Coordinates of C-alpha atoms in Angstrom, one line a residue:
M25 CA 0.0 0.2 0.0
R26 CA 0.5 3.6 -0.2
V27 CA -0.1 5.8 2.4
R28 CA 0.2 9.3 3.6
V29 CA 1.2 10.8 7.0
I30 CA 0.4 13.9 7.9
G31 CA 2.5 15.0 10.6
A32 CA 5.5 14.4 11.5
G33 CA 6.0 14.7 15.4
S34 CA 6.9 11.9 17.6
W35 CA 3.2 9.9 16.5
G36 CA 3.2 10.3 12.7
T37 CA 7.1 8.6 12.4
A38 CA 6.4 6.2 15.2
L39 CA 3.4 5.4 12.5
S40 CA 5.3 5.6 9.2
L41 CA 7.9 3.1 11.4
V42 CA 5.5 0.4 11.7
L43 CA 3.5 1.0 7.9
V44 CA 7.6 0.4 6.4
R45 CA 8.3 -2.1 8.6
N46 CA 4.4 -3.4 7.2
G47 CA 6.2 -3.2 3.9
H48 CA 4.3 0.1 2.8
M49 CA 5.3 3.0 1.2
V50 CA 4.8 5.4 2.9
E51 CA 4.9 9.9 2.2
L52 CA 5.8 11.9 5.4
V53 CA 3.9 15.2 5.5
T54 CA 5.5 18.4 7.4
H55 CA 4.1 21.6 8.0
D56 CA 6.6 23.3 5.7
A57 CA 9.3 22.7 3.5
L58 CA 12.8 22.8 5.1
S59 CA 12.2 20.8 7.7
A60 CA 10.4 18.3 5.2
A61 CA 15.1 18.3 3.5
Q62 CA 16.3 18.4 7.2
L63 CA 14.4 15.2 7.6
N64 CA 15.5 14.2 4.0
Q65 CA 18.7 15.1 4.1
D66 CA 19.1 13.3 8.4
R67 CA 16.8 10.6 7.4
E68 CA 16.3 10.5 11.3
N69 CA 14.0 12.3 13.0
R70 CA 16.4 13.9 15.6
E71 CA 14.0 16.1 17.3
Y72 CA 11.0 14.2 17.9
L73 CA 11.9 10.8 17.8
P74 CA 16.0 10.7 18.0
G75 CA 16.8 7.6 16.7
F76 CA 15.3 5.3 14.4
R77 CA 16.5 5.8 10.5
F78 CA 14.0 6.0 7.9
T79 CA 14.3 3.3 4.9
E80 CA 14.6 4.3 1.9
T81 CA 10.3 4.4 1.0
I82 CA 9.6 7.0 3.8
Q83 CA 9.8 9.8 1.6
V84 CA 9.0 13.3 3.3
V85 CA 7.5 16.1 1.4
P86 CA 6.0 19.7 2.4
Q87 CA 2.3 20.6 2.9
G88 CA 0.6 21.2 -0.3
Q89 CA 3.8 19.5 -2.3
Q90 CA 1.4 15.5 -1.7
G91 CA 1.5 13.4 -4.5
G92 CA -0.7 11.1 -6.3
P93 CA -3.5 8.9 -4.8
A94 CA -2.9 7.1 -1.4
N95 CA -5.1 3.7 -0.5
F96 CA -5.5 6.0 3.4
T97 CA -4.4 8.7 4.9
V98 CA -3.9 9.8 8.4
I99 CA -3.9 12.7 10.1
A100 CA -1.6 12.1 13.8
V101 CA -1.3 16.4 13.8
P102 CA -2.5 17.6 17.2
T103 CA -6.0 18.3 16.9
G104 CA -5.7 22.6 16.8
A105 CA -4.6 22.0 13.5
V106 CA -6.4 19.5 11.5
R107 CA -8.5 21.6 9.8
D108 CA -5.3 23.7 8.6
V109 CA -4.8 20.1 8.0
L110 CA -7.7 18.6 5.5
A111 CA -7.8 21.1 4.0
H112 CA -4.7 19.5 1.6
V113 CA -6.6 17.0 1.8
A114 CA -9.0 15.6 -1.0
D115 CA -12.5 14.2 -0.1
G116 CA -13.8 11.2 -0.8
G117 CA -10.6 9.0 0.6
I118 CA -10.3 7.2 3.7
V119 CA -8.9 8.8 6.2
C120 CA -7.1 7.7 9.5
L121 CA -7.7 9.9 12.3
A122 CA -4.5 9.7 15.5
S123 CA -5.1 13.2 16.8
K124 CA -6.1 12.2 20.7
G125 CA -8.4 15.4 21.1
L126 CA -11.4 18.0 20.8
D127 CA -11.6 20.0 18.5
P128 CA -11.4 23.6 20.5
E129 CA -14.0 25.1 17.8
T130 CA -16.5 23.6 18.5
G131 CA -15.8 20.8 21.7
G132 CA -15.8 18.0 18.6
V133 CA -14.2 15.2 17.6
V134 CA -12.0 14.8 15.0
S135 CA -14.3 12.9 12.9
D136 CA -17.3 15.2 13.6
V137 CA -14.0 18.3 12.4
L138 CA -13.5 15.6 9.3
A139 CA -17.3 15.0 8.2
Q140 CA -17.6 19.4 8.6
A141 CA -14.3 19.3 5.9
L142 CA -15.1 16.9 3.6
P143 CA -18.2 14.9 4.1
A144 CA -17.5 12.1 1.7
S145 CA -14.3 11.3 3.2
I146 CA -14.9 7.9 5.5
P147 CA -13.4 8.2 8.8
V148 CA -11.6 5.4 10.7
A149 CA -9.6 6.6 14.9
L150 CA -7.4 4.9 15.7
S151 CA -6.3 4.8 19.5
G152 CA -4.5 2.7 22.4
P153 CA -1.6 2.9 24.7
N154 CA 1.0 3.5 21.5
L155 CA 3.5 5.6 23.3
A156 CA 6.1 6.7 20.3
V157 CA 9.4 5.7 21.2
E158 CA 8.0 2.2 22.7
L159 CA 5.7 1.5 19.0
A160 CA 8.4 2.9 17.1
K161 CA 11.2 0.0 19.1
G162 CA 8.7 -2.2 18.2
V163 CA 7.6 -2.8 22.0
P164 CA 4.7 -5.9 21.6
T165 CA 1.6 -3.0 21.7
A166 CA -2.1 -3.6 20.7
A167 CA -4.7 0.0 18.7
V168 CA -8.3 -0.3 18.1
C169 CA -9.0 1.5 14.7
A170 CA -12.6 2.7 14.7
S171 CA -14.7 2.9 11.6
G172 CA -18.7 3.0 10.8
D173 CA -17.5 1.6 7.5
E174 CA -15.6 -2.2 8.3
D175 CA -13.8 -2.9 4.6
A176 CA -11.6 0.9 5.9
A177 CA -11.7 0.1 9.1
E178 CA -10.9 -3.7 8.1
L179 CA -7.8 -1.9 5.2
V180 CA -6.6 -0.1 8.1
R181 CA -5.9 -2.8 10.7
K182 CA -4.0 -4.8 7.3
A183 CA -1.8 -1.7 7.5
F184 CA -0.6 -1.7 10.9
N185 CA -1.1 -5.0 11.9
G186 CA 2.1 -7.2 11.9
K187 CA 4.6 -7.8 14.9
G188 CA 4.4 -6.0 17.3
Y189 CA 1.2 -4.2 16.6
R190 CA -1.6 -5.9 16.6
V191 CA -4.5 -3.2 16.0
Y192 CA -8.4 -4.3 16.8
I193 CA -11.4 -2.8 15.1
N194 CA -14.8 -1.3 17.1
D195 CA -17.6 0.2 15.7
D196 CA -17.5 3.0 18.4
V197 CA -15.6 5.7 16.7
R198 CA -17.1 8.4 18.4
G199 CA -16.6 6.0 21.8
V200 CA -13.0 5.8 20.4
E201 CA -11.8 9.1 19.8
L202 CA -13.5 10.7 23.3
A203 CA -11.5 7.9 26.0
G204 CA -7.8 8.8 23.7
A205 CA -8.8 12.3 24.4
L206 CA -10.2 12.7 27.6
K207 CA -8.2 10.0 29.6
N208 CA -5.4 12.8 28.8
V209 CA -6.8 14.9 31.2
I210 CA -6.8 12.6 33.7
A211 CA -3.2 11.5 32.6
I212 CA -1.9 15.7 34.4
G213 CA -3.8 14.5 37.3
A214 CA -2.0 11.0 37.4
G215 CA 1.2 13.0 37.0
V216 CA 0.6 15.8 39.5
C217 CA -0.6 13.1 42.1
D218 CA 3.5 11.4 41.4
G219 CA 4.7 14.8 41.5
L220 CA 3.5 15.8 44.8
G221 CA 4.7 12.7 46.3
F222 CA 2.3 10.6 46.6
G223 CA 1.9 6.8 47.4
D224 CA 0.2 4.2 45.1
N225 CA -2.8 4.5 46.7
T226 CA -3.4 8.3 45.7
K227 CA -3.2 8.2 42.3
G228 CA -4.8 4.1 41.9
A229 CA -8.0 6.5 43.2
F230 CA -7.7 9.6 40.8
V231 CA -7.6 7.5 37.7
C232 CA -10.0 5.3 38.6
R233 CA -12.3 8.0 39.4
G234 CA -11.1 9.4 37.0
L235 CA -12.3 7.1 34.6
A236 CA -15.4 7.3 36.1
E237 CA -16.5 11.1 34.7
I238 CA -14.8 10.6 31.5
T239 CA -17.3 7.9 30.9
R240 CA -20.1 9.5 31.9
L241 CA -19.7 12.6 30.0
G242 CA -18.3 10.2 26.9
V243 CA -21.9 8.7 27.4
A244 CA -23.6 11.7 27.3
M245 CA -21.5 12.9 23.9
G246 CA -22.6 9.6 22.4
A247 CA -19.8 6.5 23.5
R248 CA -20.9 3.0 24.7
M249 CA -19.8 2.3 28.5
E250 CA -17.7 -0.5 27.1
T251 CA -15.5 1.4 24.7
F252 CA -13.8 3.1 28.0
L253 CA -12.7 -0.3 29.7
G254 CA -11.0 -0.9 26.0
L255 CA -7.2 0.0 24.9
A256 CA -8.6 3.4 23.7
G257 CA -10.1 4.0 27.6
V258 CA -8.4 1.8 30.3
G259 CA -5.8 0.3 28.1
D260 CA -4.6 3.8 26.8
L261 CA -5.9 5.4 30.3
F262 CA -2.9 2.8 32.7
A263 CA -0.3 3.5 29.8
T264 CA -0.6 8.1 29.7
C265 CA -1.2 7.6 34.0
S266 CA 2.0 5.5 34.4
S267 CA 4.9 6.7 31.9
R268 CA 7.3 9.5 32.0
L269 CA 6.9 8.5 27.9
S270 CA 3.6 10.0 28.1
R271 CA 3.4 14.4 27.2
N272 CA 1.1 14.7 30.0
Y273 CA 2.1 13.1 32.5
R274 CA 4.7 15.1 32.9
V275 CA 2.7 17.9 32.4
G276 CA 1.2 17.2 35.8
L277 CA 4.9 16.3 37.4
A278 CA 6.3 19.8 36.0
V279 CA 3.3 21.5 38.6
A280 CA 3.7 19.8 41.0
G281 CA 7.3 21.0 40.7
G282 CA 5.8 24.3 41.3
A283 CA 5.8 25.0 36.9
Y284 CA 2.8 26.6 35.6
V285 CA 0.6 25.4 33.2
D286 CA 2.2 27.2 30.8
D287 CA 5.7 26.8 31.1
A288 CA 5.1 22.3 32.1
V289 CA 4.3 22.5 28.5
A290 CA 6.5 24.0 27.0
S291 CA 9.1 21.5 29.1
V292 CA 7.2 18.7 27.6
G293 CA 8.5 20.2 24.2
Q294 CA 5.5 18.8 21.8
T295 CA 2.1 19.3 22.0
A296 CA 0.0 18.0 25.8
E297 CA -3.9 17.5 24.0
G298 CA -5.3 17.4 27.7
V299 CA -4.3 20.6 29.1
P300 CA -7.4 22.2 26.3
T301 CA -9.1 19.5 26.2
L302 CA -9.6 20.2 29.5
K303 CA -11.7 23.3 29.4
V304 CA -13.2 21.8 26.7
A305 CA -14.6 18.9 28.7
L306 CA -15.9 20.7 31.3
K307 CA -17.1 23.6 29.1
L308 CA -19.6 20.0 28.0
A309 CA -20.0 18.3 30.9
A310 CA -21.5 21.7 31.9
E311 CA -23.8 21.6 29.3
K312 CA -24.5 18.1 29.2
G313 CA -25.2 18.5 33.2
I314 CA -22.1 15.5 34.0
E315 CA -20.9 16.2 37.1
V316 CA -17.0 15.5 37.1
P317 CA -15.1 16.7 40.5
L318 CA -11.7 15.1 39.8
M319 CA -11.9 17.7 36.2
Q320 CA -13.3 19.9 37.8
T321 CA -10.6 20.4 40.8
L322 CA -7.5 19.8 38.4
N323 CA -8.3 22.7 36.5
E324 CA -8.8 25.1 38.9
V325 CA -5.2 24.4 40.9
L326 CA -3.8 24.5 37.1
M327 CA -4.9 27.9 36.8
G328 CA -3.2 28.4 40.0
I329 CA -7.2 29.1 42.2
L330 CA -6.6 26.1 44.2
G331 CA -3.4 25.1 46.0
F332 CA -2.6 21.5 45.8
E333 CA -3.7 21.0 49.9
E334 CA -6.8 23.4 49.4
A335 CA -7.6 20.7 46.6
I336 CA -7.0 17.9 48.3
S337 CA -9.4 18.6 51.3
R338 CA -11.8 20.4 48.6
L339 CA -11.7 15.9 47.2
M340 CA -11.8 13.8 50.3
E341 CA -14.9 15.4 52.0
R342 CA -17.0 15.3 49.4
D343 CA -19.6 13.5 50.3
T344 CA -19.5 9.6 50.0
R345 CA -22.3 7.5 47.6
F346 CA -22.6 4.5 46.6
E347 CA -19.6 3.5 44.4
L348 CA -21.4 3.6 40.7
G349 CA -24.0 5.8 40.6
E350 CA -27.7 5.1 41.7
K351 CA -28.4 2.5 44.3
P352 CA -29.1 -1.0 42.9
H353 CA -32.6 -1.8 43.3

């Protein structure tokens, strides 16, 4: 196959490496001519994913200079940039959505943005516990691709599935996208927990109750609850909340160390989707009438409204109730 990957950060680069390992041709699209020339010269992404050589089957081109037709296109840019890059994608093809965030303009998932920009295109969402460095190394990894079009999902699955990368199929596109986006918010909080020196009890409670919050919100937005128990939900949540390879987790660590949130994000060096996603998630929760006390408290901590001790007291002193919602009948 010939696959076009738009986005030459660590994630887009790692996905490109998987594809060429599986015998496919990749056109990796960067944001400008200078970066494309540098990557073609170095044959390695020294800025975002150093140590992994490009084979001759990876061709790097700047946006706007894409070549001929591809079997499908992968979007692996920060969510806020998706609209811009879709302007350079032809309508009517299969588009694999690997961006994990919510649209800052509308609050929608990336497939909503695709439907507005390229209504004849077929979305396939790719998500799961896929830290870019580990994926590039070939560490055993699993993912899920979701689409309402089973043939499109199967095409993308076959392209990525191979030694070291096991890819499943799901038809809950919205659920896979929401789980992948919202888990980034919880990862920031997990980083704060570890950065403050709390034990595993604290982080276990935070992550579990965080999962309950993002699941409630996701279901209210049209996702299936069970999707949050799969690779895009619990799987990605576990990896992102426990690894220093996770950008969002590292943002939380930095904030716990005293950094302002903007400085914490800058220190990561790449986009941490959890910060803008938190703002959008809180707005959506308010519109849907969903209680999200952990996310509300985390937001106030990141904004400097609440100190760490105040935040902990607020959460620990809340009224207790039945763990899973209403009292069972």
